[in-house]
Coordinates of C-alpha atoms in Angstrom, one line a residue:
Chain M
G281 CA 18.3 7.0 7.4
A282 CA 16.6 9.0 4.6
G283 CA 14.0 6.4 3.8
V284 CA 12.3 3.3 5.1
S285 CA 14.6 0.4 5.2
Q286 CA 13.6 -3.2 5.2
S287 CA 15.7 -6.3 5.6
P288 CA 16.3 -8.8 4.2
S289 CA 15.2 -7.8 0.7
N290 CA 14.7 -11.5 -0.2
K291 CA 14.2 -14.5 2.0
V292 CA 13.8 -18.1 0.9
T293 CA 12.8 -20.4 3.7
E294 CA 11.6 -24.0 4.2
K295 CA 8.0 -24.7 5.1
G296 CA 7.7 -24.9 8.9
K297 CA 10.6 -22.6 9.7
D298 CA 10.2 -19.3 11.5
V299 CA 11.2 -16.0 9.8
E300 CA 11.8 -12.5 11.1
L301 CA 11.4 -9.4 8.9
R302 CA 12.7 -6.1 9.9
C303 CA 11.6 -2.5 9.2
D304 CA 13.6 0.6 10.0
P305 CA 11.2 3.6 9.6
I306 CA 12.2 7.2 8.9
S307 CA 13.5 8.8 12.1
G308 CA 10.8 10.6 14.0
H309 CA 7.9 8.8 12.3
T310 CA 5.6 7.6 15.0
A311 CA 3.2 5.6 12.8
L312 CA 4.4 2.3 11.2
Y313 CA 2.4 -0.1 9.1
W314 CA 2.9 -3.6 7.8
Y315 CA 1.2 -4.8 4.6
R316 CA 1.3 -8.0 2.5
Q317 CA 1.4 -7.6 -1.2
S318 CA 0.5 -10.6 -3.3
L319 CA -0.6 -11.0 -6.9
G320 CA -4.2 -10.1 -7.4
Q321 CA -4.7 -9.2 -3.7
G322 CA -3.3 -5.7 -3.7
L323 CA -2.0 -4.5 -0.4
E324 CA -3.4 -6.4 2.5
F325 CA -3.3 -4.5 5.8
L326 CA -1.6 -6.6 8.6
I327 CA -0.9 -4.3 11.6
Y328 CA -0.1 -0.8 12.5
F329 CA 1.8 0.8 15.3
Q330 CA 1.4 4.2 16.9
G331 CA 4.6 4.6 18.9
N332 CA 5.2 1.1 20.4
S333 CA 1.6 0.1 20.7
A334 CA -0.5 -1.6 18.1
P335 CA -4.1 -0.2 18.2
D336 CA -5.1 -2.5 15.3
K337 CA -3.9 -6.0 14.8
S338 CA -7.0 -7.1 12.9
G339 CA -5.2 -7.8 9.7
L340 CA -2.8 -10.5 11.0
P341 CA -3.9 -13.6 9.1
S342 CA -3.4 -16.1 12.0
D343 CA -1.7 -16.5 15.3
R344 CA 1.5 -17.6 13.5
F345 CA 2.0 -13.9 12.7
S346 CA 3.2 -11.4 15.3
A347 CA 4.9 -8.0 15.3
E348 CA 6.5 -5.8 17.8
R349 CA 8.1 -2.3 17.8
T350 CA 10.6 -1.1 20.3
G351 CA 11.8 2.4 21.1
G352 CA 9.3 3.8 18.8
S353 CA 11.6 2.9 15.9
V354 CA 12.5 -0.5 14.5
S355 CA 9.7 -3.1 14.0
T356 CA 10.0 -6.8 13.4
L357 CA 7.3 -9.0 11.9
T358 CA 7.6 -12.6 12.8
I359 CA 6.0 -15.5 11.0
Q360 CA 6.2 -18.9 12.8
R361 CA 5.9 -22.3 11.2
T362 CA 5.8 -20.7 7.7
Q363 CA 3.4 -22.1 5.1
Q364 CA 3.6 -21.8 1.3
E365 CA 0.6 -19.4 1.3
D366 CA 2.8 -17.0 3.3
S367 CA 4.9 -16.3 0.2
A368 CA 4.4 -12.7 -0.7
V369 CA 6.1 -9.3 -0.5
Y370 CA 5.9 -7.8 2.9
L371 CA 5.9 -4.0 2.9
C372 CA 6.5 -1.6 5.7
A373 CA 5.5 2.1 5.6
S374 CA 6.0 4.9 8.1
S375 CA 4.3 8.3 8.6
P376 CA 4.8 11.3 10.9
G377 CA 1.5 10.3 12.5
G378 CA -1.7 12.1 13.2
Q379 CA -3.1 13.8 10.1
R380 CA 0.2 15.1 8.9
G381 CA 2.0 13.9 5.9
G382 CA 1.7 10.9 3.6
Y383 CA 3.2 7.5 4.0
T384 CA 6.7 6.4 2.9
F385 CA 7.1 2.8 1.9
G386 CA 10.1 0.6 2.1
S387 CA 11.2 -1.6 -0.9
G388 CA 9.8 -4.7 0.8
T389 CA 10.9 -8.2 1.7
R390 CA 10.1 -10.9 -0.8
L391 CA 9.4 -14.0 1.2
T392 CA 9.4 -17.4 -0.6
V393 CA 8.4 -20.5 1.3
V394 CA 9.5 -23.7 -0.4
Chain S
A56 CA -15.5 -0.4 8.6
Q57 CA -13.3 1.0 6.0
R58 CA -13.3 -0.4 2.4
V59 CA -11.7 0.6 -0.9
T60 CA -12.9 -0.8 -4.1
Q61 CA -11.1 -0.6 -7.4
P62 CA -13.5 -2.3 -9.7
E63 CA -11.2 -2.8 -12.7
K64 CA -7.9 -4.8 -12.4
L65 CA -6.5 -4.0 -15.8
L66 CA -6.7 -1.0 -18.2
S67 CA -4.9 -0.8 -21.5
V68 CA -5.0 2.3 -23.6
F69 CA -3.0 3.9 -26.4
K70 CA -0.6 6.9 -25.9
G71 CA -2.5 10.1 -25.9
A72 CA -5.8 8.6 -24.9
P73 CA -7.6 9.8 -21.7
V74 CA -7.6 7.5 -18.7
E75 CA -9.8 7.2 -15.7
L76 CA -9.0 4.8 -12.9
K77 CA -12.0 4.2 -10.7
C78 CA -12.0 4.1 -6.9
N79 CA -15.0 3.9 -4.5
Y80 CA -14.8 3.9 -0.8
S81 CA -16.9 3.1 2.2
Y82 CA -16.3 4.9 5.5
S83 CA -18.6 6.4 8.0
G84 CA -16.3 9.2 9.1
S85 CA -14.4 11.9 7.3
P86 CA -12.1 10.2 4.9
E87 CA -8.7 11.1 3.6
L88 CA -8.0 9.6 0.1
F89 CA -4.8 8.9 -1.6
W90 CA -3.5 7.5 -4.9
Y91 CA -0.3 5.5 -4.8
V92 CA 1.7 4.3 -7.8
Q93 CA 4.2 1.5 -8.2
Y94 CA 6.3 1.5 -11.3
S95 CA 8.0 -1.7 -12.4
R96 CA 10.6 -2.9 -9.9
Q97 CA 10.2 0.3 -7.8
R98 CA 8.8 0.9 -4.4
L99 CA 5.3 2.2 -3.9
Q100 CA 5.1 6.0 -3.9
L101 CA 2.5 8.6 -3.2
L102 CA 1.0 10.1 -6.4
L103 CA -1.5 12.5 -4.9
R104 CA -3.8 13.1 -1.9
H105 CA -7.2 14.7 -2.0
I106 CA -6.5 17.4 0.6
S107 CA -3.6 18.8 -1.5
R108 CA -5.8 19.2 -4.6
E109 CA -2.6 19.0 -6.7
S110 CA -2.1 17.8 -10.2
I111 CA 0.9 15.4 -10.3
K112 CA 2.3 14.2 -13.6
G113 CA -0.9 15.4 -15.2
F114 CA -3.1 13.3 -13.0
T115 CA -6.0 14.7 -11.0
A116 CA -8.5 13.2 -8.6
D117 CA -11.6 14.8 -7.1
L118 CA -13.2 13.5 -3.9
N119 CA -17.0 13.1 -4.5
K120 CA -18.5 12.4 -1.1
G121 CA -22.0 12.0 -2.6
E122 CA -20.8 9.1 -4.8
T123 CA -18.1 8.1 -2.3
S124 CA -15.6 8.1 -5.2
F125 CA -12.1 9.3 -5.8
H126 CA -11.4 8.5 -9.4
L127 CA -8.0 9.3 -10.9
K128 CA -7.9 11.0 -14.3
K129 CA -5.4 12.0 -16.9
P130 CA -6.5 13.6 -20.2
F131 CA -3.5 12.3 -22.3
A132 CA -1.8 9.1 -21.1
Q133 CA 1.9 8.6 -21.7
E134 CA 3.9 5.4 -22.0
E135 CA 5.7 6.2 -18.8
D136 CA 2.4 6.1 -16.9
S137 CA 2.3 2.3 -17.2
A138 CA 2.3 1.0 -13.6
M139 CA 0.2 -0.4 -10.8
Y140 CA -2.1 2.2 -9.2
Y141 CA -3.6 1.8 -5.8
C142 CA -6.3 3.9 -4.2
A143 CA -6.1 4.2 -0.4
L144 CA -8.3 5.5 2.4
R145 CA -7.2 6.7 5.8
G146 CA -9.8 6.5 8.5
E147 CA -8.7 4.8 11.7
K148 CA -6.0 3.2 9.6
L149 CA -4.7 3.3 6.0
V150 CA -6.3 0.7 3.8
F151 CA -5.8 0.0 0.1
G152 CA -7.7 -1.3 -2.8
K153 CA -6.6 -4.3 -4.8
G154 CA -4.9 -2.1 -7.4
M155 CA -5.2 -1.6 -11.1
K156 CA -2.6 -2.2 -13.7
L157 CA -2.4 0.5 -16.4
T158 CA -0.7 -0.2 -19.6
V159 CA -0.1 2.6 -22.1
N160 CA 0.8 1.3 -25.5
P161 CA 2.8 3.3 -28.1

């Protein structure tokens, strides 16, 4: 597609359930980032991929969070046993990689844990 | 380690006033700095990057390596500039500051 696509746009889930968030980057973009945006906290880095590998997972808040990327394209961020503090907007961005180009962001998934 | 600091969370000015949004960074290597903007109910978008040395929507930012700063400036703010502004640093990865909300009043 022309832009970065994220689904679902909104997700309400019960505490303790697992959720999967999806990111479809711009075709050909090798770098893919996940961020968490919450009020007063700005954009918190979670993880990034270069191709299918994740050189830096340091931002994942706990072992309940995991992410994968297949075929150098779509990425899924999985949150297991969700907690109320996981409620936030999860943003995905992609980039051509290397030092070329800026980053294009998706519109995000708003996750609400009740 | 990479770090971006935006010391002010809120800035409110009147239309036509100058604005300066501060950004300081910490990085041992050669940094690449960006400013991103998020208007109400829109997605985050690139405003400008230091290597382009462009002026976008009247905004400019100069990288000062001595002061490790990349402040965003506009001489005459407009109401449509009201938004969240994020400074970002690309080193090994892309990290953001906590953002600043700019409100331009009529």
